[in-house]
Amino acid sequence: MRILLFTGKGGVGKSTVSAGTAAMSAARGLRTLVLSTDAAHSLGDAFGLDKALGSEPVQVTEHLYVQHVDAQRRFEESWAEVQGYLLSVLDTIGVDRIAAEELTIIPGAEEVFALLELRRMAVSGEWDTIVVDCAPTAETLRLLALPEALGWYLERILPVQRKMVKALKPVLTKAAGVPMPGDSVFDALVRLHDELAEVRALLSGPEASVRIVLTPERVVLAEARRSWTTLSLYGYRVDGVVANRIFPAGGSDDWRAGWVKAQDDVLGDVGASFEGLPVWRSFYRPTEPVGVDDLREVAEAAYAWSGSIDPLAVPETAAPFRTETTGEATVVHLALPGLAQWVERDQVQLGRNGDELAITVGAYRRLLTLPAALARMRVSGARVEGGELRVTFSRQTTNTESE
Ligand SMILES: Nc1ncnc2c1ncn2[C@@H]1O[C@H](COP(=O)(O)OP(=O)(O)OP(=O)(O)O)[C@@H](O)[C@H]1O
Ligand SMILES: [Mg+2]
């Protein structure tokens, strides 16, 4: 099974390219699902469907299905138990009900819950290709990192808390009057964590790729570069860039010639910025591409730009995180492509705490839990080189320390 995620700044053509790629996959006879996790769904409009899309896949052609994930419903299903508990605590300490409800909603969480639907579809075994039309860049990045962050909390703090709560429950409930979480709350959290961890495993696995959609404009390119680095930081494989809404050259109109020239300059930078990745070009059509055939044509024309690459095959890209042992030292390679273009070297920071490596790039941070073998070694060097962060670990017994 192949999973393709499309991300990019607002309005660049994510839904169009996602839908087109899905239509292309289905035309090959592959069982294809395209789903959107963005609350502002527009896949139905792109396909020109007049029936309202429900939260289950709706058939468009023989092999093509489309689904608008009802994030709100998924959120309620998965979060209800925990929210119920939080509400009872807030109620006890006198927080107004409406304010309390707002407090128990995590911003951006809806989209994360929408990804749980992706997991359900992936494990169903019913699909050969799943295409995901993501919400604009920033949110997607943040949300993709959540399972790991939540996992950190659940693995370390939760078991301790759970034990403490068991022991202290009778005393505390009496003294403070604050209700203690029951087992069902913990169970709901653990289940949620496990499911999110599966989503993350799916999305960072070799069969999943992220594609960045952009338009040839400076501001859009700047953001796309940052996405490339940060997506890699979180362990996702970016396998290509779609440059959309390119004005075709021709005619004698100065206005058009001006735009063609400006876009051409930026396109040159796009190629240089995403070295090693295919940059697929998609021209600005005279009308909005609507309907399966139009959309498929957009995708086919774009992918034809790099004829030798099959856009649906699993690319042979190196894993974003790999280790290499020579003698006494092990080097961890973490891909951070495009880094030099938007971040100063000193904005990359590395921290170590026991079995964890905290990697900070600009405003983004990833907590990486080290494999057991590395956790026993000490960091003896780190540098940014050749589009990666290389951290050298040496076999030298030390106590866990912060560096
Ligand atoms: N190559 C193209 N030629 C002409 N029109 C296009 C092209 N690509 C996209 N469009 C049109 O541009 C508009 C925005 O495209 P689309 O909805 O795919 O963007 P998006 O990135 O999904 O936006 P959002 O961030 O709002 O979800 C749509 O009306 C779409 O039909
Ligand atoms: Mg869209």
Short mmCIF file of C-alpha atoms and ligand atoms in Angstrom, two decimals:
data_model
loop_
_atom_site.label_atom_id
_atom_site.label_comp_id
_atom_site.label_asym_id
_atom_site.label_seq_id
_atom_site.Cartn_x
_atom_site.Cartn_y
_atom_site.Cartn_z
CA MET A 1 0.00 0.00 0.00
CA ARG A 2 1.17 3.48 -0.86
CA ILE A 3 0.36 6.58 1.20
CA LEU A 4 0.82 10.00 -0.38
CA LEU A 5 0.38 13.18 1.61
CA PHE A 6 0.10 16.59 0.00
CA THR A 7 0.93 19.68 1.95
CA GLY A 8 1.70 23.31 1.22
CA LYS A 9 0.63 26.85 1.87
CA GLY A 10 -3.06 27.80 1.62
CA GLY A 11 -4.54 27.90 -1.86
CA VAL A 12 -1.54 26.58 -3.81
CA GLY A 13 -3.44 23.61 -5.22
CA LYS A 14 -3.13 20.83 -2.65
CA SER A 15 -6.68 19.59 -3.14
CA THR A 16 -6.37 19.77 -6.93
CA VAL A 17 -3.11 17.83 -7.04
CA SER A 18 -4.25 15.30 -4.40
CA ALA A 19 -7.47 14.63 -6.25
CA GLY A 20 -5.62 14.43 -9.57
CA THR A 21 -3.02 12.01 -8.23
CA ALA A 22 -5.79 9.83 -6.82
CA ALA A 23 -7.66 9.88 -10.12
CA MET A 24 -4.45 8.84 -11.87
CA SER A 25 -3.90 5.98 -9.45
CA ALA A 26 -7.49 4.77 -9.87
CA ALA A 27 -7.19 4.91 -13.66
CA ARG A 28 -4.41 2.33 -13.32
CA GLY A 29 -6.85 0.02 -11.64
CA LEU A 30 -5.49 0.59 -8.14
CA ARG A 31 -8.05 0.74 -5.37
CA THR A 32 -7.66 4.38 -4.40
CA LEU A 33 -8.97 6.50 -1.57
CA VAL A 34 -8.43 10.24 -1.34
CA LEU A 35 -9.29 11.78 1.97
CA SER A 36 -9.04 15.25 3.36
CA THR A 37 -8.22 16.03 6.96
CA ASP A 38 -8.73 19.75 6.49
CA ALA A 39 -11.91 20.93 8.19
CA ALA A 40 -12.64 23.07 5.13
CA HIS A 41 -13.25 20.18 2.77
CA SER A 42 -13.19 20.87 -0.93
CA LEU A 43 -12.56 17.49 -2.55
CA GLY A 44 -16.25 17.05 -3.28
CA ASP A 45 -16.28 20.37 -5.15
CA ALA A 46 -13.11 19.50 -7.04
CA PHE A 47 -14.64 16.26 -8.26
CA GLY A 48 -17.81 18.16 -9.07
CA LEU A 49 -19.91 15.85 -6.92
CA ASP A 50 -23.34 17.14 -6.09
CA LYS A 51 -24.05 14.64 -3.36
CA ALA A 52 -22.83 15.62 0.07
CA LEU A 53 -19.85 13.57 1.17
CA GLY A 54 -20.37 11.68 4.37
CA SER A 55 -17.73 10.50 6.76
CA GLU A 56 -17.50 7.14 4.96
CA PRO A 57 -15.80 6.81 1.56
CA VAL A 58 -18.02 7.74 -1.39
CA GLN A 59 -17.44 6.13 -4.78
CA VAL A 60 -16.49 8.45 -7.65
CA THR A 61 -15.37 6.03 -10.36
CA GLU A 62 -14.83 2.28 -10.46
CA HIS A 63 -11.69 2.36 -8.32
CA LEU A 64 -11.80 5.87 -6.90
CA TYR A 65 -13.30 6.78 -3.55
CA VAL A 66 -13.32 10.07 -1.70
CA GLN A 67 -13.85 10.78 1.96
CA HIS A 68 -14.16 13.91 4.05
CA VAL A 69 -13.15 12.90 7.53
CA ASP A 70 -15.49 14.19 10.17
CA ALA A 71 -12.77 15.37 12.50
CA GLN A 72 -15.19 16.66 15.08
CA ARG A 73 -16.84 13.25 15.41
CA ARG A 74 -13.51 11.42 15.61
CA PHE A 75 -12.41 13.91 18.21
CA GLU A 76 -15.47 13.34 20.34
CA GLU A 77 -15.17 9.57 20.08
CA SER A 78 -11.55 9.48 21.14
CA TRP A 79 -11.47 12.33 23.57
CA ALA A 80 -14.87 12.06 25.26
CA GLU A 81 -13.64 9.97 28.18
CA VAL A 82 -10.71 12.23 28.96
CA GLN A 83 -12.74 15.36 28.43
CA GLY A 84 -15.43 14.11 30.77
CA TYR A 85 -12.87 13.74 33.49
CA LEU A 86 -11.28 17.14 32.87
CA LEU A 87 -14.71 18.73 32.98
CA SER A 88 -15.46 17.16 36.35
CA VAL A 89 -12.19 18.52 37.74
CA LEU A 90 -12.82 22.00 36.40
CA ASP A 91 -16.34 21.88 37.76
CA THR A 92 -15.08 21.03 41.22
CA ILE A 93 -12.71 23.95 41.28
CA GLY A 94 -15.51 26.24 40.19
CA VAL A 95 -14.79 26.89 36.52
CA ASP A 96 -17.87 27.87 34.56
CA ARG A 97 -19.17 25.04 32.35
CA ILE A 98 -18.83 26.83 29.02
CA ALA A 99 -15.33 28.09 29.81
CA ALA A 100 -14.44 24.58 30.98
CA GLU A 101 -15.56 23.05 27.70
CA GLU A 102 -13.33 25.43 25.82
CA LEU A 103 -10.40 24.61 28.04
CA THR A 104 -10.68 20.91 27.30
CA ILE A 105 -10.38 21.40 23.54
CA ILE A 106 -6.83 21.19 22.27
CA PRO A 107 -6.20 23.60 19.41
CA GLY A 108 -5.44 21.73 16.22
CA ALA A 109 -6.40 18.42 17.76
CA GLU A 110 -9.26 17.84 15.39
CA GLU A 111 -6.87 17.30 12.55
CA VAL A 112 -4.82 14.85 14.52
CA PHE A 113 -7.95 12.89 15.17
CA ALA A 114 -8.73 13.00 11.49
CA LEU A 115 -5.49 11.10 10.98
CA LEU A 116 -6.89 8.28 13.10
CA GLU A 117 -9.27 7.71 10.24
CA LEU A 118 -6.28 7.29 7.96
CA ARG A 119 -5.07 4.52 10.22
CA ARG A 120 -8.45 2.81 10.13
CA MET A 121 -8.45 2.93 6.35
CA ALA A 122 -4.84 1.75 6.09
CA VAL A 123 -5.37 -1.31 8.28
CA SER A 124 -8.62 -2.22 6.52
CA GLY A 125 -6.58 -3.68 3.65
CA GLU A 126 -9.12 -2.30 1.20
CA TRP A 127 -6.82 0.19 -0.49
CA ASP A 128 -3.74 0.12 -2.71
CA THR A 129 -3.26 3.88 -2.62
CA ILE A 130 -4.36 6.36 0.01
CA VAL A 131 -3.93 10.02 -0.87
CA VAL A 132 -4.23 12.58 1.91
CA ASP A 133 -5.13 16.19 1.23
CA CYS A 134 -3.68 17.91 4.30
CA ALA A 135 -4.45 21.25 5.88
CA PRO A 136 -1.97 24.08 5.18
CA THR A 137 1.66 23.57 6.16
CA ALA A 138 2.17 24.81 9.68
CA GLU A 139 -0.66 22.85 11.23
CA THR A 140 0.21 19.66 9.46
CA LEU A 141 3.78 19.82 10.71
CA ARG A 142 2.81 20.43 14.25
CA LEU A 143 0.17 17.78 14.21
CA LEU A 144 2.39 15.16 12.71
CA ALA A 145 4.76 15.58 15.64
CA LEU A 146 2.06 15.12 18.22
CA PRO A 147 2.01 11.34 18.57
CA GLU A 148 5.68 11.39 19.48
CA ALA A 149 5.27 14.18 21.99
CA LEU A 150 2.23 12.55 23.51
CA GLY A 151 4.06 9.24 23.54
CA TRP A 152 6.82 10.78 25.57
CA TYR A 153 4.31 11.91 28.16
CA LEU A 154 2.44 8.63 28.23
CA GLU A 155 5.51 6.45 28.49
CA ARG A 156 7.18 8.36 31.26
CA ILE A 157 4.67 10.23 33.31
CA LEU A 158 1.53 8.24 32.99
CA PRO A 159 2.65 4.99 34.62
CA VAL A 160 3.98 6.90 37.61
CA GLN A 161 0.90 9.01 37.88
CA ARG A 162 -1.31 6.02 37.58
CA LYS A 163 0.41 4.31 40.47
CA MET A 164 0.29 7.45 42.53
CA VAL A 165 -3.34 7.99 41.82
CA LYS A 166 -4.13 4.41 42.86
CA ALA A 167 -2.36 4.86 46.16
CA LEU A 168 -3.56 8.33 46.94
CA LYS A 169 -7.03 8.23 45.53
CA PRO A 170 -8.98 7.66 48.71
CA VAL A 171 -7.04 10.28 50.65
CA LEU A 172 -6.97 12.92 47.94
CA THR A 173 -10.56 12.70 46.89
CA LYS A 174 -11.57 13.31 50.48
CA ALA A 175 -9.13 16.06 51.23
CA ALA A 176 -9.24 18.16 48.10
CA GLY A 177 -12.63 17.19 46.83
CA VAL A 178 -11.08 16.87 43.38
CA PRO A 179 -12.17 13.75 41.55
CA MET A 180 -9.32 11.45 40.61
CA PRO A 181 -9.18 10.00 37.13
CA GLY A 182 -10.64 6.50 36.95
CA ASP A 183 -9.01 3.65 35.06
CA SER A 184 -11.21 4.34 32.07
CA VAL A 185 -9.58 7.75 31.65
CA PHE A 186 -6.11 6.24 31.66
CA ASP A 187 -7.23 3.48 29.35
CA ALA A 188 -8.68 6.02 26.93
CA LEU A 189 -5.39 7.92 26.94
CA VAL A 190 -3.34 4.79 26.38
CA ARG A 191 -5.59 3.66 23.55
CA LEU A 192 -5.36 7.07 21.96
CA HIS A 193 -1.61 7.05 22.27
CA ASP A 194 -1.28 3.61 20.74
CA GLU A 195 -3.45 4.56 17.81
CA LEU A 196 -1.55 7.78 17.24
CA ALA A 197 1.74 5.91 17.43
CA GLU A 198 0.45 3.60 14.71
CA VAL A 199 -0.48 6.60 12.59
CA ARG A 200 2.99 7.97 13.03
CA ALA A 201 4.59 4.64 12.17
CA LEU A 202 2.50 4.50 9.01
CA LEU A 203 3.32 8.04 7.99
CA SER A 204 7.04 7.78 8.64
CA GLY A 205 7.31 4.31 7.08
CA PRO A 206 8.91 3.63 3.70
CA GLU A 207 5.57 3.38 1.86
CA ALA A 208 4.52 6.88 2.84
CA SER A 209 5.74 10.04 1.15
CA VAL A 210 5.01 13.69 1.61
CA ARG A 211 4.83 15.99 -1.41
CA ILE A 212 5.09 19.72 -1.11
CA VAL A 213 2.85 21.76 -3.37
CA LEU A 214 3.88 25.33 -4.10
CA THR A 215 3.32 28.17 -6.52
CA PRO A 216 6.38 29.94 -7.98
CA GLU A 217 6.36 32.89 -5.59
CA ARG A 218 9.11 33.92 -3.17
CA VAL A 219 7.04 33.79 -0.01
CA VAL A 220 5.58 30.43 -0.88
CA LEU A 221 9.01 29.01 -1.69
CA ALA A 222 10.45 30.21 1.61
CA GLU A 223 7.78 28.34 3.52
CA ALA A 224 8.15 25.25 1.36
CA ARG A 225 11.88 25.09 2.15
CA ARG A 226 11.20 25.23 5.86
CA SER A 227 8.65 22.46 5.50
CA TRP A 228 11.21 20.25 3.81
CA THR A 229 13.63 20.57 6.68
CA THR A 230 11.09 20.27 9.44
CA LEU A 231 9.25 17.35 7.85
CA SER A 232 12.59 15.57 7.67
CA LEU A 233 13.35 16.52 11.25
CA TYR A 234 10.20 14.69 12.31
CA GLY A 235 11.16 11.68 10.24
CA TYR A 236 8.87 12.02 7.23
CA ARG A 237 10.10 11.34 3.72
CA VAL A 238 9.56 14.11 1.23
CA ASP A 239 9.77 12.62 -2.25
CA GLY A 240 8.92 15.52 -4.55
CA VAL A 241 7.69 19.03 -5.10
CA VAL A 242 4.81 20.12 -7.30
CA ALA A 243 5.17 23.65 -8.68
CA ASN A 244 1.63 24.61 -9.61
CA ARG A 245 -0.05 27.50 -11.42
CA ILE A 246 2.82 28.24 -13.74
CA PHE A 247 1.92 30.78 -16.42
CA PRO A 248 2.63 29.36 -19.86
CA ALA A 249 4.96 31.56 -21.91
CA GLY A 250 3.76 33.07 -25.16
CA GLY A 251 1.70 35.97 -26.43
CA SER A 252 2.83 39.59 -26.59
CA ASP A 253 1.18 40.89 -23.46
CA ASP A 254 3.66 42.70 -21.15
CA TRP A 255 1.74 41.74 -18.05
CA ARG A 256 1.99 38.07 -18.93
CA ALA A 257 5.62 38.33 -20.00
CA GLY A 258 6.39 39.95 -16.64
CA TRP A 259 4.81 37.11 -14.72
CA VAL A 260 6.44 34.44 -16.83
CA LYS A 261 9.84 36.00 -16.18
CA ALA A 262 9.22 36.39 -12.43
CA GLN A 263 7.98 32.82 -12.10
CA ASP A 264 10.87 31.54 -14.13
CA ASP A 265 13.33 33.13 -11.70
CA VAL A 266 11.61 31.55 -8.74
CA LEU A 267 11.41 28.19 -10.52
CA GLY A 268 15.18 28.29 -10.91
CA ASP A 269 15.44 28.74 -7.15
CA VAL A 270 12.94 25.94 -6.56
CA GLY A 271 15.19 23.56 -8.46
CA ALA A 272 18.24 24.69 -6.51
CA SER A 273 16.42 24.61 -3.17
CA PHE A 274 15.12 21.09 -3.52
CA GLU A 275 18.21 19.53 -4.95
CA GLY A 276 17.85 15.80 -5.37
CA LEU A 277 14.06 15.88 -5.50
CA PRO A 278 11.91 15.86 -8.62
CA VAL A 279 10.17 19.19 -9.18
CA TRP A 280 6.98 18.50 -11.12
CA ARG A 281 5.57 21.44 -13.07
CA SER A 282 1.88 22.13 -13.45
CA PHE A 283 0.66 24.95 -15.67
CA TYR A 284 -2.03 27.45 -14.93
CA ARG A 285 -5.07 26.19 -16.81
CA PRO A 286 -7.48 28.54 -18.51
CA THR A 287 -10.27 27.22 -16.25
CA GLU A 288 -10.51 25.61 -12.83
CA PRO A 289 -9.86 21.89 -13.14
CA VAL A 290 -13.09 20.28 -11.97
CA GLY A 291 -14.15 16.66 -12.33
CA VAL A 292 -12.20 13.40 -12.46
CA ASP A 293 -10.91 13.78 -16.02
CA ASP A 294 -9.68 17.36 -15.63
CA LEU A 295 -7.98 16.56 -12.37
CA ARG A 296 -6.31 13.46 -13.72
CA GLU A 297 -5.00 15.45 -16.66
CA VAL A 298 -3.49 18.05 -14.33
CA ALA A 299 -1.67 15.33 -12.40
CA GLU A 300 -0.57 13.41 -15.48
CA ALA A 301 0.79 16.52 -17.15
CA ALA A 302 2.70 17.47 -14.00
CA TYR A 303 4.24 14.06 -13.38
CA ALA A 304 5.17 13.75 -17.05
CA TRP A 305 7.71 16.48 -16.31
CA SER A 306 10.05 13.89 -14.88
CA GLY A 307 9.14 11.07 -17.20
CA SER A 308 11.47 8.47 -15.75
CA ILE A 309 9.98 8.60 -12.26
CA ASP A 310 6.82 6.65 -11.55
CA PRO A 311 4.90 8.96 -9.19
CA LEU A 312 3.08 6.03 -7.59
CA ALA A 313 6.06 3.75 -6.97
CA VAL A 314 7.87 3.70 -3.65
CA PRO A 315 10.98 5.84 -4.15
CA GLU A 316 14.37 4.62 -3.04
CA THR A 317 15.13 7.35 -0.60
CA ALA A 318 17.34 6.77 2.40
CA ALA A 319 15.52 6.67 5.71
CA PRO A 320 15.58 10.11 7.37
CA PHE A 321 17.18 8.51 10.42
CA ARG A 322 19.92 5.91 10.21
CA THR A 323 22.92 4.80 12.22
CA GLU A 324 26.36 3.72 11.08
CA THR A 325 28.89 2.00 13.28
CA THR A 326 32.62 2.06 12.69
CA GLY A 327 34.84 0.61 15.39
CA GLU A 328 34.06 2.21 18.72
CA ALA A 329 31.87 4.97 17.39
CA THR A 330 28.34 5.07 16.08
CA VAL A 331 27.16 7.97 13.96
CA VAL A 332 23.51 8.88 13.85
CA HIS A 333 22.52 10.51 10.57
CA LEU A 334 19.43 12.63 10.65
CA ALA A 335 18.45 14.17 7.33
CA LEU A 336 17.89 17.92 7.52
CA PRO A 337 17.81 18.91 3.87
CA GLY A 338 17.62 22.52 2.84
CA LEU A 339 18.64 23.63 6.29
CA ALA A 340 21.38 26.05 5.30
CA GLN A 341 18.91 28.06 3.27
CA TRP A 342 16.79 29.33 6.09
CA VAL A 343 18.46 28.61 9.36
CA GLU A 344 21.79 29.70 10.82
CA ARG A 345 24.00 26.95 12.06
CA ASP A 346 23.66 28.13 15.64
CA GLN A 347 19.91 27.73 15.43
CA VAL A 348 20.41 24.01 15.36
CA GLN A 349 20.72 22.78 18.90
CA LEU A 350 21.27 19.42 20.38
CA GLY A 351 20.47 18.36 23.91
CA ARG A 352 20.88 15.05 25.61
CA ASN A 353 19.04 13.74 28.57
CA GLY A 354 19.47 10.07 29.35
CA ASP A 355 18.03 8.07 26.49
CA GLU A 356 16.74 11.11 24.71
CA LEU A 357 18.12 13.44 22.12
CA ALA A 358 16.40 16.81 21.79
CA ILE A 359 17.00 18.34 18.37
CA THR A 360 15.93 21.93 17.90
CA VAL A 361 15.85 23.57 14.49
CA GLY A 362 14.66 27.16 14.64
CA ALA A 363 11.30 27.01 16.37
CA TYR A 364 10.87 23.26 15.90
CA ARG A 365 11.94 20.60 18.32
CA ARG A 366 11.96 16.86 18.17
CA LEU A 367 12.53 14.56 21.09
CA LEU A 368 14.11 11.44 19.77
CA THR A 369 14.21 8.39 21.98
CA LEU A 370 17.51 6.64 21.37
CA PRO A 371 17.78 2.93 20.74
CA ALA A 372 19.02 1.09 23.85
CA ALA A 373 22.51 0.53 22.46
CA LEU A 374 23.04 4.24 21.86
CA ALA A 375 21.48 5.29 25.11
CA ARG A 376 24.43 3.71 26.92
CA MET A 377 26.98 5.68 24.92
CA ARG A 378 28.03 9.29 25.17
CA VAL A 379 27.80 12.01 22.56
CA SER A 380 31.31 12.87 21.47
CA GLY A 381 30.55 15.17 18.59
CA ALA A 382 27.87 16.68 16.42
CA ARG A 383 27.84 18.67 13.23
CA VAL A 384 25.62 19.74 10.38
CA GLU A 385 27.06 18.54 7.11
CA GLY A 386 25.89 17.37 3.70
CA GLY A 387 22.24 18.11 4.47
CA GLU A 388 22.24 16.07 7.63
CA LEU A 389 22.88 16.32 11.30
CA ARG A 390 25.55 13.84 12.29
CA VAL A 391 25.83 12.95 15.92
CA THR A 392 28.72 10.76 16.98
CA PHE A 393 28.30 8.45 19.95
CA SER A 394 31.29 6.84 21.63
CA ARG A 395 31.50 3.80 23.75
CA GLN A 396 32.52 5.28 27.03
CA THR A 397 30.72 4.54 30.22
CA THR A 398 29.28 7.59 31.88
CA ASN A 399 26.35 8.22 34.08
CA THR A 400 23.33 9.76 32.38
CA GLU A 401 24.13 13.38 32.02
CA SER A 402 22.81 16.49 30.37
CA GLU A 403 25.04 18.11 27.84
N1 LIG B 1 -3.11 24.37 -12.34
C1 LIG B 1 -4.23 25.05 -12.11
N2 LIG B 1 -4.83 25.75 -13.06
C2 LIG B 1 -5.97 26.46 -12.84
N3 LIG B 1 -6.59 26.49 -11.66
C3 LIG B 1 -6.04 25.82 -10.63
C4 LIG B 1 -4.84 25.06 -10.79
N4 LIG B 1 -4.54 24.48 -9.59
C5 LIG B 1 -5.50 24.87 -8.75
N5 LIG B 1 -6.42 25.67 -9.36
C6 LIG B 1 -7.59 26.30 -8.74
O1 LIG B 1 -7.14 27.10 -7.67
C7 LIG B 1 -8.02 27.04 -6.56
C8 LIG B 1 -7.27 26.56 -5.33
O2 LIG B 1 -6.83 25.23 -5.55
P1 LIG B 1 -6.96 24.11 -4.42
O3 LIG B 1 -8.31 24.16 -3.80
O4 LIG B 1 -6.53 22.84 -5.02
O5 LIG B 1 -5.88 24.66 -3.41
P2 LIG B 1 -5.58 24.17 -1.92
O6 LIG B 1 -4.12 24.29 -1.73
O7 LIG B 1 -6.23 22.87 -1.67
O8 LIG B 1 -6.33 25.32 -1.11
P3 LIG B 1 -6.68 25.30 0.47
O9 LIG B 1 -5.41 25.67 1.17
O10 LIG B 1 -7.73 26.37 0.56
O11 LIG B 1 -7.17 23.94 0.80
C9 LIG B 1 -9.14 26.12 -6.98
O12 LIG B 1 -10.17 26.91 -7.46
C10 LIG B 1 -8.52 25.30 -8.10
O13 LIG B 1 -9.50 24.84 -9.01
MG MG B 2 -7.65 22.29 -0.20
#
